[in-house]
Structure formats: C-alpha cells, structure tokens
GROMACS .gro file of C-alpha atoms in nm:
model
  483
    1MET     CA    1   0.420   3.404  -0.485
    2GLY     CA    2   0.133   3.149  -0.534
    3ILE     CA    3   0.072   2.754  -0.472
    4SER     CA    4   0.318   2.501  -0.606
    5LEU     CA    5   0.342   2.111  -0.599
    6TYR     CA    6   0.617   1.884  -0.568
    7SER     CA    7   0.686   1.506  -0.527
    8LEU     CA    8   0.987   1.387  -0.334
    9GLY     CA    9   0.890   1.022  -0.338
   10ALA     CA   10   0.640   0.826  -0.611
   11ALA     CA   11   0.686   0.998  -0.921
   12GLU     CA   12   0.792   0.794  -1.206
   13GLU     CA   13   0.820   0.521  -0.961
   14VAL     CA   14   0.539   0.319  -0.741
   15THR     CA   15   0.716   0.377  -0.375
   16GLY     CA   16   0.839   0.633  -0.165
   17SER     CA   17   0.466   0.842  -0.129
   18LYS     CA   18   0.614   1.190  -0.056
   19HIS     CA   19   0.412   1.469  -0.208
   20ILE     CA   20   0.429   1.854  -0.131
   21PHE     CA   21   0.201   2.171  -0.145
   22GLU     CA   22   0.318   2.510  -0.068
   23ILE     CA   23   0.109   2.844  -0.048
   24ASP     CA   24   0.346   3.139  -0.093
   25GLY     CA   25   0.648   2.902   0.076
   26ARG     CA   26   0.463   2.788   0.330
   27PRO     CA   27   0.500   2.344   0.282
   28PHE     CA   28   0.242   2.098   0.344
   29MET     CA   29   0.270   1.720   0.268
   30ILE     CA   30   0.048   1.439   0.162
   31ASP     CA   31   0.255   1.125   0.279
   32CYS     CA   32   0.573   0.990   0.413
   33GLY     CA   33   0.657   0.662   0.287
   34ALA     CA   34   0.911   0.466   0.253
   35PHE     CA   35   1.119   0.363  -0.050
   36GLN     CA   36   1.080  -0.044  -0.118
   37GLY     CA   37   1.296  -0.250  -0.357
   38LYS     CA   38   1.668  -0.325  -0.354
   39ARG     CA   39   1.741  -0.330  -0.024
   40ARG     CA   40   2.089  -0.117  -0.045
   41GLU     CA   41   1.924   0.143  -0.270
   42SER     CA   42   1.617   0.183  -0.062
   43ASP     CA   43   1.779   0.216   0.223
   44GLU     CA   44   1.994   0.469   0.099
   45LYS     CA   45   1.717   0.655  -0.045
   46ASN     CA   46   1.510   0.666   0.262
   47ARG     CA   47   1.792   0.791   0.469
   48ASN     CA   48   1.889   1.061   0.218
   49PHE     CA   49   1.565   1.223   0.149
   50ASP     CA   50   1.573   1.597   0.238
   51ILE     CA   51   1.315   1.816   0.378
   52ALA     CA   52   1.279   2.110   0.581
   53ALA     CA   53   1.052   1.905   0.812
   54ASP     CA   54   1.072   2.209   1.070
   55LYS     CA   55   0.887   2.426   0.834
   56LEU     CA   56   0.604   2.172   0.763
   57GLU     CA   57   0.225   2.313   0.855
   58SER     CA   58   0.081   2.006   0.839
   59VAL     CA   59   0.124   1.654   0.746
   60ILE     CA   60  -0.170   1.448   0.624
   61LEU     CA   61  -0.181   1.052   0.556
   62THR     CA   62  -0.380   0.909   0.358
   63HIS     CA   63  -0.360   0.555   0.431
   64GLY     CA   64  -0.134   0.304   0.663
   65HIS     CA   65   0.067   0.132   0.441
   66PHE     CA   66   0.453   0.148   0.464
   67ASP     CA   67   0.518   0.318   0.164
   68HIS     CA   68   0.312   0.556   0.262
   69CYS     CA   69   0.332   0.614   0.626
   70GLY     CA   70   0.692   0.400   0.673
   71LEU     CA   71   0.929   0.727   0.697
   72LEU     CA   72   0.706   0.944   0.927
   73PRO     CA   73   0.932   0.847   1.226
   74VAL     CA   74   1.218   1.006   1.070
   75LEU     CA   75   1.043   1.311   0.943
   76SER     CA   76   1.001   1.346   1.336
   77LYS     CA   77   1.329   1.309   1.406
   78LYS     CA   78   1.409   1.577   1.134
   79GLY     CA   79   1.236   1.811   1.355
   80TYR     CA   80   0.866   1.779   1.232
   81THR     CA   81   0.642   1.841   1.605
   82GLY     CA   82   0.299   1.934   1.414
   83ASN     CA   83  -0.012   1.730   1.337
   84ILE     CA   84  -0.056   1.412   1.126
   85TYR     CA   85  -0.384   1.400   0.981
   86ALA     CA   86  -0.560   1.010   0.941
   87THR     CA   87  -0.866   0.847   0.984
   88PRO     CA   88  -0.900   0.606   1.302
   89ALA     CA   89  -0.839   0.331   1.088
   90THR     CA   90  -0.539   0.467   0.911
   91ARG     CA   91  -0.372   0.551   1.274
   92ASP     CA   92  -0.436   0.224   1.414
   93ILE     CA   93  -0.248   0.065   1.115
   94ALA     CA   94   0.000   0.324   1.047
   95ASN     CA   95   0.128   0.238   1.419
   96LEU     CA   96   0.124  -0.100   1.416
   97VAL     CA   97   0.330  -0.101   1.067
   98MET     CA   98   0.574   0.186   1.168
   99MET     CA   99   0.624  -0.045   1.518
  100ASP     CA  100   0.659  -0.390   1.314
  101SER     CA  101   0.933  -0.192   1.089
  102ALA     CA  102   1.147  -0.077   1.380
  103ARG     CA  103   1.127  -0.396   1.515
  104ILE     CA  104   1.292  -0.575   1.151
  105GLN     CA  105   1.553  -0.286   1.152
  106ALA     CA  106   1.650  -0.342   1.480
  107ARG     CA  107   1.655  -0.762   1.397
  108ASP     CA  108   1.870  -0.625   1.105
  109ALA     CA  109   2.138  -0.404   1.290
  110GLU     CA  110   2.161  -0.683   1.539
  111TYR     CA  111   2.215  -0.970   1.270
  112LEU     CA  112   2.459  -0.785   1.053
  113ALA     CA  113   2.648  -0.655   1.355
  114LYS     CA  114   2.707  -1.036   1.447
  115GLN     CA  115   2.783  -1.103   1.068
  116ALA     CA  116   3.052  -0.829   1.094
  117ALA     CA  117   3.209  -0.931   1.407
  118ARG     CA  118   3.244  -1.265   1.279
  119LYS     CA  119   3.465  -1.126   0.949
  120GLY     CA  120   3.649  -0.899   1.175
  121ASP     CA  121   3.492  -0.605   0.967
  122LYS     CA  122   3.360  -0.278   1.120
  123PHE     CA  123   2.984  -0.220   1.150
  124SER     CA  124   2.793   0.108   1.142
  125TRP     CA  125   2.461   0.059   0.969
  126LYS     CA  126   2.185   0.163   1.219
  127PRO     CA  127   1.810   0.178   1.221
  128LEU     CA  128   1.638   0.432   1.058
  129TYR     CA  129   1.416   0.442   1.422
  130THR     CA  130   1.357   0.279   1.710
  131GLU     CA  131   0.995   0.184   1.846
  132GLU     CA  132   1.055   0.480   2.086
  133ASP     CA  133   1.072   0.696   1.795
  134CYS     CA  134   0.765   0.532   1.671
  135ILE     CA  135   0.577   0.615   1.995
  136ALA     CA  136   0.674   0.960   1.957
  137THR     CA  137   0.530   0.982   1.595
  138ALA     CA  138   0.190   0.781   1.692
  139ASN     CA  139   0.124   1.114   1.934
  140GLN     CA  140   0.153   1.365   1.640
  141ILE     CA  141  -0.166   1.188   1.491
  142VAL     CA  142  -0.515   1.335   1.494
  143SER     CA  143  -0.800   1.126   1.381
  144VAL     CA  144  -1.064   1.293   1.177
  145SER     CA  145  -1.309   1.080   1.007
  146TYR     CA  146  -1.474   1.056   0.688
  147ASN     CA  147  -1.631   1.358   0.568
  148ARG     CA  148  -1.565   1.595   0.813
  149LYS     CA  149  -1.430   1.894   0.734
  150MET     CA  150  -1.120   2.020   0.943
  151TYR     CA  151  -0.903   2.333   0.941
  152ILE     CA  152  -0.530   2.199   0.921
  153ALA     CA  153  -0.430   2.588   0.863
  154PRO     CA  154  -0.600   2.957   0.912
  155ASP     CA  155  -0.642   2.902   0.478
  156VAL     CA  156  -0.648   2.517   0.443
  157GLU     CA  157  -0.942   2.309   0.517
  158LEU     CA  158  -0.905   1.890   0.477
  159GLU     CA  159  -1.163   1.689   0.421
  160PHE     CA  160  -1.139   1.214   0.356
  161PHE     CA  161  -1.341   1.036   0.155
  162ASP     CA  162  -1.322   0.674   0.139
  163ALA     CA  163  -1.062   0.541  -0.131
  164GLY     CA  164  -1.145   0.162  -0.104
  165HIS     CA  165  -0.796   0.071  -0.082
  166ILE     CA  166  -0.732  -0.063   0.284
  167LEU     CA  167  -0.940  -0.063   0.610
  168GLY     CA  168  -0.926   0.345   0.639
  169SER     CA  169  -0.758   0.438   0.329
  170ALA     CA  170  -0.860   0.770   0.254
  171PHE     CA  171  -0.817   1.073  -0.065
  172ALA     CA  172  -0.741   1.394   0.064
  173ASN     CA  173  -0.941   1.696  -0.048
  174VAL     CA  174  -0.739   1.993   0.021
  175THR     CA  175  -0.893   2.323   0.013
  176ILE     CA  176  -0.685   2.636  -0.024
  177LYS     CA  177  -0.925   2.940   0.087
  178GLY     CA  178  -0.922   3.315   0.102
  179LEU     CA  179  -0.720   3.387  -0.266
  180HIS     CA  180  -0.959   3.643  -0.352
  181GLY     CA  181  -0.761   3.954  -0.416
  182ARG     CA  182  -0.403   3.795  -0.377
  183LEU     CA  183  -0.411   3.629  -0.746
  184ASN     CA  184  -0.385   3.817  -1.028
  185ALA     CA  185  -0.706   3.674  -1.220
  186PRO     CA  186  -0.919   3.389  -1.164
  187HIS     CA  187  -0.937   3.067  -1.327
  188PRO     CA  188  -1.091   3.052  -1.628
  189GLY     CA  189  -1.306   2.733  -1.569
  190ARG     CA  190  -1.389   2.853  -1.216
  191THR     CA  191  -1.690   3.103  -1.046
  192GLY     CA  192  -1.454   3.330  -0.863
  193ASN     CA  193  -1.061   3.276  -0.752
  194ASP     CA  194  -1.143   3.241  -0.386
  195GLU     CA  195  -1.055   2.901  -0.304
  196ILE     CA  196  -0.868   2.610  -0.518
  197ARG     CA  197  -0.928   2.228  -0.465
  198ILE     CA  198  -0.654   1.962  -0.499
  199LEU     CA  199  -0.772   1.590  -0.467
  200TYR     CA  200  -0.466   1.337  -0.373
  201THR     CA  201  -0.615   1.015  -0.438
  202GLY     CA  202  -0.378   0.787  -0.209
  203ASP     CA  203  -0.370   0.462  -0.355
  204LEU     CA  204  -0.730   0.394  -0.527
  205GLY     CA  205  -0.932   0.100  -0.452
  206ARG     CA  206  -1.173  -0.095  -0.654
  207CYS     CA  207  -1.503  -0.173  -0.659
  208ASN     CA  208  -1.696  -0.535  -0.524
  209GLN     CA  209  -1.408  -0.543  -0.278
  210PRO     CA  210  -1.488  -0.765   0.030
  211ILE     CA  211  -1.496  -0.623   0.379
  212ILE     CA  212  -1.437  -0.261   0.318
  213ARG     CA  213  -1.678   0.002   0.100
  214ASP     CA  214  -1.619   0.104  -0.269
  215PRO     CA  215  -1.404   0.417  -0.373
  216SER     CA  216  -1.633   0.725  -0.287
  217THR     CA  217  -1.732   0.916  -0.618
  218ASN     CA  218  -1.920   1.166  -0.443
  219VAL     CA  219  -1.620   1.420  -0.390
  220PRO     CA  220  -1.630   1.762  -0.468
  221ALA     CA  221  -1.546   1.886  -0.793
  222PRO     CA  222  -1.124   1.906  -0.792
  223ASP     CA  223  -0.928   2.133  -0.977
  224TYR     CA  224  -0.656   1.959  -0.957
  225LEU     CA  225  -0.590   1.570  -0.912
  226PHE     CA  226  -0.323   1.407  -0.784
  227LEU     CA  227  -0.393   1.034  -0.937
  228GLU     CA  228  -0.196   0.693  -0.880
  229SER     CA  229  -0.122   0.479  -1.171
  230THR     CA  230  -0.013   0.178  -1.012
  231TYR     CA  231  -0.139  -0.061  -1.271
  232GLY     CA  232  -0.128   0.217  -1.562
  233ASP     CA  233  -0.057  -0.080  -1.830
  234ARG     CA  234  -0.237  -0.381  -1.647
  235LYS     CA  235  -0.584  -0.470  -1.614
  236HIS     CA  236  -0.694  -0.735  -1.381
  237GLU     CA  237  -0.901  -1.044  -1.382
  238ASP     CA  238  -1.244  -1.148  -1.333
  239LYS     CA  239  -1.283  -1.228  -0.979
  240GLU     CA  240  -1.482  -1.515  -1.057
  241PHE     CA  241  -1.211  -1.631  -1.280
  242ALA     CA  242  -0.990  -1.578  -0.999
  243MET     CA  243  -1.170  -1.802  -0.768
  244GLN     CA  244  -1.168  -2.048  -1.027
  245GLU     CA  245  -0.807  -2.000  -1.055
  246LEU     CA  246  -0.732  -2.062  -0.676
  247GLU     CA  247  -0.905  -2.330  -0.633
  248LYS     CA  248  -0.714  -2.496  -0.909
  249VAL     CA  249  -0.398  -2.410  -0.744
  250VAL     CA  250  -0.544  -2.540  -0.410
  251HIS     CA  251  -0.648  -2.873  -0.565
  252ASP     CA  252  -0.298  -2.945  -0.734
  253ALA     CA  253  -0.108  -2.866  -0.408
  254VAL     CA  254  -0.335  -3.119  -0.262
  255ALA     CA  255  -0.282  -3.377  -0.543
  256LYS     CA  256   0.093  -3.323  -0.507
  257LYS     CA  257   0.064  -3.270  -0.120
  258GLY     CA  258   0.288  -3.008  -0.165
  259LYS     CA  259   0.276  -2.618   0.021
  260ILE     CA  260   0.120  -2.324  -0.130
  261LEU     CA  261   0.317  -2.022  -0.002
  262ILE     CA  262   0.163  -1.675  -0.071
  263PRO     CA  263   0.391  -1.345  -0.017
  264SER     CA  264   0.152  -1.134   0.139
  265PHE     CA  265   0.112  -0.800   0.276
  266ALA     CA  266   0.009  -0.848   0.620
  267ILE     CA  267  -0.286  -0.534   0.550
  268GLU     CA  268  -0.558  -0.608   0.390
  269ARG     CA  269  -0.454  -0.874   0.155
  270ALA     CA  270  -0.442  -1.129   0.404
  271GLN     CA  271  -0.741  -1.061   0.533
  272GLU     CA  272  -0.882  -1.081   0.181
  273LEU     CA  273  -0.728  -1.433   0.122
  274VAL     CA  274  -0.875  -1.550   0.412
  275PHE     CA  275  -1.234  -1.407   0.328
  276TYR     CA  276  -1.181  -1.628  -0.019
  277LEU     CA  277  -1.062  -1.943   0.090
  278HIS     CA  278  -1.305  -1.947   0.350
  279LEU     CA  279  -1.567  -1.898   0.125
  280LEU     CA  280  -1.455  -2.168  -0.083
  281VAL     CA  281  -1.442  -2.378   0.186
  282ASP     CA  282  -1.798  -2.287   0.275
  283GLN     CA  283  -1.912  -2.385  -0.060
  284ASN     CA  284  -1.710  -2.711  -0.057
  285LYS     CA  285  -1.509  -2.616  -0.350
  286ILE     CA  286  -1.184  -2.668  -0.158
  287PRO     CA  287  -1.068  -2.972   0.104
  288ASN     CA  288  -1.051  -2.810   0.436
  289ILE     CA  289  -0.678  -2.792   0.473
  290PRO     CA  290  -0.472  -2.632   0.732
  291ILE     CA  291  -0.395  -2.267   0.649
  292TYR     CA  292  -0.130  -2.052   0.814
  293VAL     CA  293  -0.129  -1.701   0.863
  294ASP     CA  294   0.194  -1.643   0.965
  295SER     CA  295   0.280  -1.298   1.057
  296PRO     CA  296   0.278  -1.171   1.378
  297MET     CA  297   0.151  -0.793   1.204
  298ALA     CA  298  -0.123  -0.963   1.047
  299THR     CA  299  -0.252  -1.127   1.333
  300ASN     CA  300  -0.253  -0.773   1.485
  301ALA     CA  301  -0.403  -0.605   1.173
  302THR     CA  302  -0.648  -0.828   1.171
  303SER     CA  303  -0.735  -0.745   1.563
  304VAL     CA  304  -0.790  -0.395   1.412
  305PHE     CA  305  -1.011  -0.485   1.150
  306ARG     CA  306  -1.225  -0.627   1.430
  307VAL     CA  307  -1.219  -0.282   1.583
  308HIS     CA  308  -1.350  -0.066   1.275
  309PRO     CA  309  -1.631  -0.168   1.151
  310GLU     CA  310  -1.731   0.172   1.040
  311CYS     CA  311  -1.521   0.098   0.756
  312TYR     CA  312  -1.691  -0.241   0.637
  313ASP     CA  313  -1.899  -0.306   0.336
  314GLU     CA  314  -2.231  -0.395   0.453
  315GLN     CA  315  -2.377  -0.555   0.157
  316VAL     CA  316  -2.084  -0.787   0.091
  317THR     CA  317  -2.053  -0.841   0.427
  318GLU     CA  318  -2.352  -0.890   0.696
  319ALA     CA  319  -2.425  -1.240   0.567
  320PHE     CA  320  -2.036  -1.361   0.675
  321LEU     CA  321  -2.090  -1.176   0.985
  322GLN     CA  322  -2.416  -1.316   1.107
  323HIS     CA  323  -2.252  -1.671   1.030
  324HIS     CA  324  -1.946  -1.623   1.180
  325LYS     CA  325  -1.867  -1.419   1.457
  326ASN     CA  326  -1.459  -1.369   1.358
  327PRO     CA  327  -1.502  -1.279   1.001
  328PHE     CA  328  -1.139  -1.328   0.950
  329GLY     CA  329  -1.118  -1.653   1.110
  330PHE     CA  330  -1.275  -2.049   1.052
  331GLY     CA  331  -1.152  -2.418   1.200
  332ALA     CA  332  -0.924  -2.449   0.916
  333LEU     CA  333  -0.701  -2.081   1.039
  334THR     CA  334  -0.425  -2.075   1.253
  335PHE     CA  335  -0.237  -1.742   1.343
  336THR     CA  336   0.148  -1.802   1.458
  337THR     CA  337   0.300  -1.556   1.617
  338SER     CA  338   0.623  -1.674   1.730
  339VAL     CA  339   0.935  -1.804   1.552
  340GLU     CA  340   0.927  -2.136   1.711
  341GLU     CA  341   0.568  -2.196   1.542
  342SER     CA  342   0.699  -2.002   1.235
  343LYS     CA  343   0.993  -2.230   1.229
  344SER     CA  344   0.813  -2.526   1.275
  345LEU     CA  345   0.600  -2.487   0.932
  346ASN     CA  346   0.919  -2.547   0.717
  347LYS     CA  347   0.889  -2.967   0.904
  348LYS     CA  348   0.510  -2.993   0.882
  349GLU     CA  349   0.383  -3.182   0.536
  350GLY     CA  350   0.144  -3.072   0.316
  351PRO     CA  351  -0.074  -3.004   0.210
  352MET     CA  352  -0.128  -2.682   0.378
  353ILE     CA  353  -0.149  -2.284   0.262
  354ILE     CA  354   0.116  -2.018   0.460
  355ILE     CA  355   0.039  -1.654   0.396
  356SER     CA  356   0.346  -1.500   0.519
  357ALA     CA  357   0.488  -1.146   0.460
  358ASP     CA  358   0.661  -0.937   0.356
  359GLY     CA  359   0.460  -0.909   0.062
  360MET     CA  360   0.724  -0.810  -0.183
  361CYS     CA  361   0.963  -1.116  -0.118
  362GLU     CA  362   1.255  -0.848   0.048
  363ALA     CA  363   1.229  -0.929   0.474
  364GLY     CA  364   1.019  -1.159   0.670
  365ARG     CA  365   0.932  -1.449   0.736
  366ILE     CA  366   0.845  -1.526   0.378
  367LEU     CA  367   1.240  -1.528   0.298
  368HIS     CA  368   1.247  -1.855   0.527
  369HIS     CA  369   0.948  -2.025   0.389
  370LEU     CA  370   1.092  -1.979   0.011
  371ALA     CA  371   1.432  -2.089   0.121
  372ASN     CA  372   1.278  -2.418   0.262
  373GLY     CA  373   1.015  -2.432  -0.025
  374ILE     CA  374   1.134  -2.290  -0.371
  375SER     CA  375   1.372  -2.608  -0.447
  376ASP     CA  376   1.049  -2.879  -0.402
  377GLU     CA  377   0.860  -2.939  -0.694
  378ARG     CA  378   0.573  -3.039  -0.512
  379ASN     CA  379   0.545  -2.652  -0.384
  380THR     CA  380   0.374  -2.335  -0.540
  381ILE     CA  381   0.450  -2.027  -0.505
  382LEU     CA  382   0.171  -1.805  -0.544
  383ILE     CA  383   0.206  -1.405  -0.661
  384VAL     CA  384  -0.132  -1.216  -0.558
  385GLY     CA  385   0.007  -0.850  -0.592
  386TYR     CA  386   0.213  -0.588  -0.700
  387MET     CA  387   0.607  -0.681  -0.709
  388ALA     CA  388   0.799  -0.369  -0.760
  389GLU     CA  389   1.101  -0.370  -0.953
  390ASN     CA  390   1.427  -0.508  -0.826
  391THR     CA  391   1.260  -0.723  -0.534
  392LEU     CA  392   1.289  -1.096  -0.506
  393GLY     CA  393   0.918  -1.104  -0.549
  394ARG     CA  394   0.994  -0.979  -0.894
  395ARG     CA  395   1.233  -1.207  -0.996
  396ILE     CA  396   1.040  -1.487  -0.881
  397ARG     CA  397   0.746  -1.361  -1.110
  398ASP     CA  398   0.958  -1.282  -1.357
  399GLY     CA  399   1.042  -1.661  -1.406
  400GLU     CA  400   1.438  -1.629  -1.292
  401LYS     CA  401   1.514  -2.021  -1.250
  402ASP     CA  402   1.789  -1.914  -0.995
  403VAL     CA  403   1.727  -1.670  -0.679
  404LYS     CA  404   1.956  -1.543  -0.409
  405ILE     CA  405   1.761  -1.544  -0.053
  406MET     CA  406   1.943  -1.406   0.262
  407ASN     CA  407   2.293  -1.441   0.095
  408ASP     CA  408   2.199  -1.828  -0.063
  409TRP     CA  409   2.139  -1.918  -0.414
  410TYR     CA  410   1.823  -2.146  -0.459
  411LYS     CA  411   1.699  -2.295  -0.760
  412VAL     CA  412   1.311  -2.246  -0.834
  413LYS     CA  413   1.160  -2.584  -0.865
  414ALA     CA  414   0.796  -2.493  -0.717
  415ALA     CA  415   0.549  -2.379  -0.956
  416VAL     CA  416   0.483  -2.005  -0.977
  417GLU     CA  417   0.146  -1.885  -1.017
  418GLN     CA  418   0.006  -1.537  -1.028
  419ILE     CA  419  -0.372  -1.413  -0.991
  420ASN     CA  420  -0.409  -1.037  -1.061
  421ALA     CA  421  -0.751  -1.018  -0.920
  422PHE     CA  422  -0.674  -0.969  -0.557
  423SER     CA  423  -0.486  -0.628  -0.622
  424ALA     CA  424  -0.594  -0.379  -0.338
  425HIS     CA  425  -0.537  -0.105  -0.638
  426ALA     CA  426  -0.740  -0.039  -0.914
  427ASP     CA  427  -0.646  -0.110  -1.232
  428TYR     CA  428  -0.605   0.133  -1.574
  429THR     CA  429  -0.985   0.063  -1.658
  430GLU     CA  430  -1.092   0.103  -1.308
  431ILE     CA  431  -0.940   0.432  -1.230
  432THR     CA  432  -1.058   0.565  -1.578
  433SER     CA  433  -1.419   0.434  -1.482
  434TRP     CA  434  -1.428   0.650  -1.120
  435LEU     CA  435  -1.247   0.935  -1.304
  436GLU     CA  436  -1.591   0.938  -1.556
  437LYS     CA  437  -1.829   0.904  -1.211
  438ILE     CA  438  -1.663   1.227  -1.024
  439ASP     CA  439  -1.754   1.577  -1.078
  440LYS     CA  440  -1.516   1.722  -1.327
  441SER     CA  441  -1.675   2.076  -1.345
  442ARG     CA  442  -1.383   2.221  -1.254
  443LEU     CA  443  -1.091   2.010  -1.342
  444LYS     CA  444  -0.800   2.169  -1.495
  445GLN     CA  445  -0.515   1.916  -1.483
  446ILE     CA  446  -0.437   1.564  -1.354
  447PHE     CA  447  -0.106   1.476  -1.200
  448MET     CA  448   0.031   1.138  -1.235
  449VAL     CA  449   0.191   0.980  -0.942
  450HIS     CA  450   0.281   0.652  -0.812
  451GLY     CA  451   0.358   0.409  -1.090
  452GLU     CA  452   0.651   0.288  -1.322
  453LYS     CA  453   0.773   0.496  -1.615
  454GLU     CA  454   0.636   0.216  -1.867
  455SER     CA  455   0.276   0.190  -1.685
  456GLN     CA  456   0.277   0.594  -1.691
  457THR     CA  457   0.294   0.607  -2.063
  458PHE     CA  458   0.066   0.403  -2.164
  459PHE     CA  459  -0.167   0.556  -1.929
  460LYS     CA  460  -0.145   0.882  -2.034
  461LYS     CA  461  -0.234   0.768  -2.364
  462TYR     CA  462  -0.545   0.593  -2.270
  463LEU     CA  463  -0.613   0.888  -2.092
  464ALA     CA  464  -0.636   1.111  -2.362
  465GLU     CA  465  -0.768   0.861  -2.588
  466HIS     CA  466  -1.120   0.889  -2.338
  467GLY     CA  467  -1.064   1.263  -2.313
  468TYR     CA  468  -0.837   1.361  -2.049
  469ASN     CA  469  -0.571   1.563  -2.232
  470ASP     CA  470  -0.433   1.751  -1.942
  471VAL     CA  471  -0.215   1.523  -1.767
  472THR     CA  472   0.130   1.555  -1.665
  473VAL     CA  473   0.347   1.296  -1.525
  474VAL     CA  474   0.534   1.437  -1.183
  475LYS     CA  475   0.871   1.428  -1.180
  476TYR     CA  476   1.087   1.381  -0.883
  477GLY     CA  477   1.176   1.739  -0.739
  478GLU     CA  478   1.012   1.893  -1.028
  479THR     CA  479   0.826   2.206  -0.915
  480TYR     CA  480   0.442   2.267  -1.046
  481ASN     CA  481   0.346   2.644  -1.002
  482ILE     CA  482  -0.090   2.631  -1.037
  483GLU     CA  483  -0.155   2.992  -0.945
   0.00000   0.00000   0.00000
C-alpha cells in the first residue's frame, strides 16, 4: 500500500506523454499523448498502449499538443468515462488537435484503401478514432483556470500554474491529502505526514516569449517533481541573433526569388513566427513579401488565440494589440484553408514564405510543399522546432542528400537552415534557472521525463553539478514507490 508512480510514454523518449500516480492502487493519469516518429512504429505503439482505462479515477491534461492529448479518444474508447481536467484554452486547443488528427486518419485510411485496391491487396488498417469519438471525449473535459484549487478525488487536490509553453499550458500541482496515520513514518524533510505534493511540469516554456506569459515560479514547494528534458543537452540561440538570422534567410530567398518552407506545428509556433515576421516588416528590416499559413488547424488555432486573452503576456503584446486589431495577422499574410488554395502555392513564383504543418514533416500539407520544392536550389527549408528521431524533419535537418517523401525519393537541393531560438521548450540552462527560482524546501526527488537518452544523460550530470543529486531518469513501465 502507498503511492507509486510510473510512465507509459515520454520515458527516455520525447513523445507519447502518459504519467500515472497510484494511491493504494487507485490510478490517476497525467496526459495521454500520442507517440510521434517513424509512422509504422508510432502507429503500433499508439494502438497497443495498455492501461485499465475503466479503473482510472481522473485524468489531467497539461496542454493541447498532440504528444500530450492525442490518445485521449483512445482512452475513452477503452472505457474511461470520468473527467479530464484542463485549462479553458487547453480544452479548446485539444479539441482542435484531436479533431484534426481524426480527419487526417480518415484521409489516410481512404488513401491506403485505394492503393490496396489498385494492387489487389487486402486492406485492414483503421483509424485509431473518429470525429465522433473526439466529440465524446470533448464532453469529458472539465475546465479549471490557473490558480484555482479543485478536488479531483476526496483525497486529491489539483491546481494549475502557467507553464509558459503554449496557450493554456500548465504545470499540474497534485496534492495527495489525508495520509496521516496511514504512512509508517513522516518524510524526514517535511513537517507532518498528512500530504504529499507532486508537480508535473508537462512541457516547460521559456521566459520573454511573445504572446504568452513566462512560466510561473510561484508554485507550492513540491516533494516530487516530474521534469521535462526535451532540450536537455542543447542551448537555444539568443532571440536577437535569431531575428538577425531570420532576416538573413528572408533576404537570401528574395535575392534567389525562392520560397522559404517552414515546417511548423499549428499551435503556438505558427502564431509566433507570424508575430516575428510582422515585427521585421514593421521595422523595415525585410521586404513585404507574401506569407502563407497553409494549415486549416493553424487558422482555427489563431481564432482560439483571439478568444483567450487571459493567457497573454500583457507587457509584450500591449503595444502590438493597440497597433493592430488582429495580433496574428497583417497585410502580407494569407491563411489558406482549401486543398485547392494549398496546391496553387506550388505553382506560384517566389519569393514567398510558406508556414505549414506538420512540424516534424511526417504528415500534412508540408509534405506536398517539400515534394514540390526540396529539389529546387532557389528554395530554403527553415527548421524552427524540435525534430524527433526517425522523422523526415530530422533527416532533412541532419543533412541527408536524398529523402523519401510520400513513397518517392527526392534530391535535397534546397538550402537547409535552422534557428533554435523559436522553440517553445526551455533549454537545459533555462530549466535549471527555473528550478533555482521555485521553492525547493520540501523537494526530495526529481523524475526526469520527456527527453531522448543522450539529452537526459547530459542533463542529469549538469543538474548534479548544480546541486541536484536526487534525479531519476524514468524508464518506461518501471514503478517508483515514493511512500
């Protein structure tokens, strides 16, 4: 009997966040994300994750990225009927992400069925879930605002704090109460033994980002901390340097009359890129060339941004909001929604900028733009976010000269540039800086999740050099008893 912790994803890898804490065998889940990476392997992992969903007491969602919310409909299909707690903005973004995934899966099934029919093969692949499943899951989401305590079980209290990662992202502070008299002895570093606090960071954001607030440091002192480590061995570039690099990339494309293809996730990154490009145009540092956001979900997500000003960083955006009624658009910007509009971009002459999903180049419209533009030396592929192992984006980033896109091989003749400063994840120095600012008076142990093995090895050593010695790298499925 007691409290145990384990993870069914984002354990020595970056995607598929699923973390469980159990109180005397009663399970609660933090996030239920999809695995991303090599398509066949990810699909298999997403289909076969095993949990007694009908036994779960509550589910907590830290934010709306696919690798944190993408399997919630599967969880519901497996028998989970309880509440899913999320901030209001996360509820709206997660709904968009899940529905978009269902539509993509439906299109994939249709395409694969046609291919199989042409070859005379038997076709058996089915989507993980449908739009109807997503609607059912959306009805389970209960909104909880930042800094509002809520009991999610008689002995479990939840409070969200701003994680500064994407719109609505949150740290989940879980307080397990009423332990007095049930535990053998009090924790040596804690006054009393009637409660335990576990803080789950989800994805930890960065300071001084546009649009949203900085990650909160005013969190109750945790006993245990689940800490992300995506950029555990990499440091982001200075924002001013990144702006200069972006300016240079645009000028090079203009000189070559080429296209800049930017693989970008539709949530947050697309809006930030528009923000930065707008600033450069406003400052007359780049010419006013056409910019296309080619993603229906990015268009919808931008609408979600407009209705959640409670998440804005007022200091950063006040002047911008006063200057333009729409903080996410300006004269040179076009949102494309239809397939016909998207296809027409491939026939247009540069210079232009195309921001298109998926961010890791594994699905979506960016694949068609890459297929049409990757072999043209006038073009530039600009990498602005994390590329997981075994993804097309990672292969392009790593400089492979021939890549396979939608079953055809292409020569990489376009220039490939990378700007790290636009990541929404804190790097290892920024995570450590955040750690320095929070109350650690009760901290007993850090559990490291959401990072590749190499990154975590480096980061664990770095943390030890900064006085954090009780760090455990969480392994998939391994149980950690804390009381």
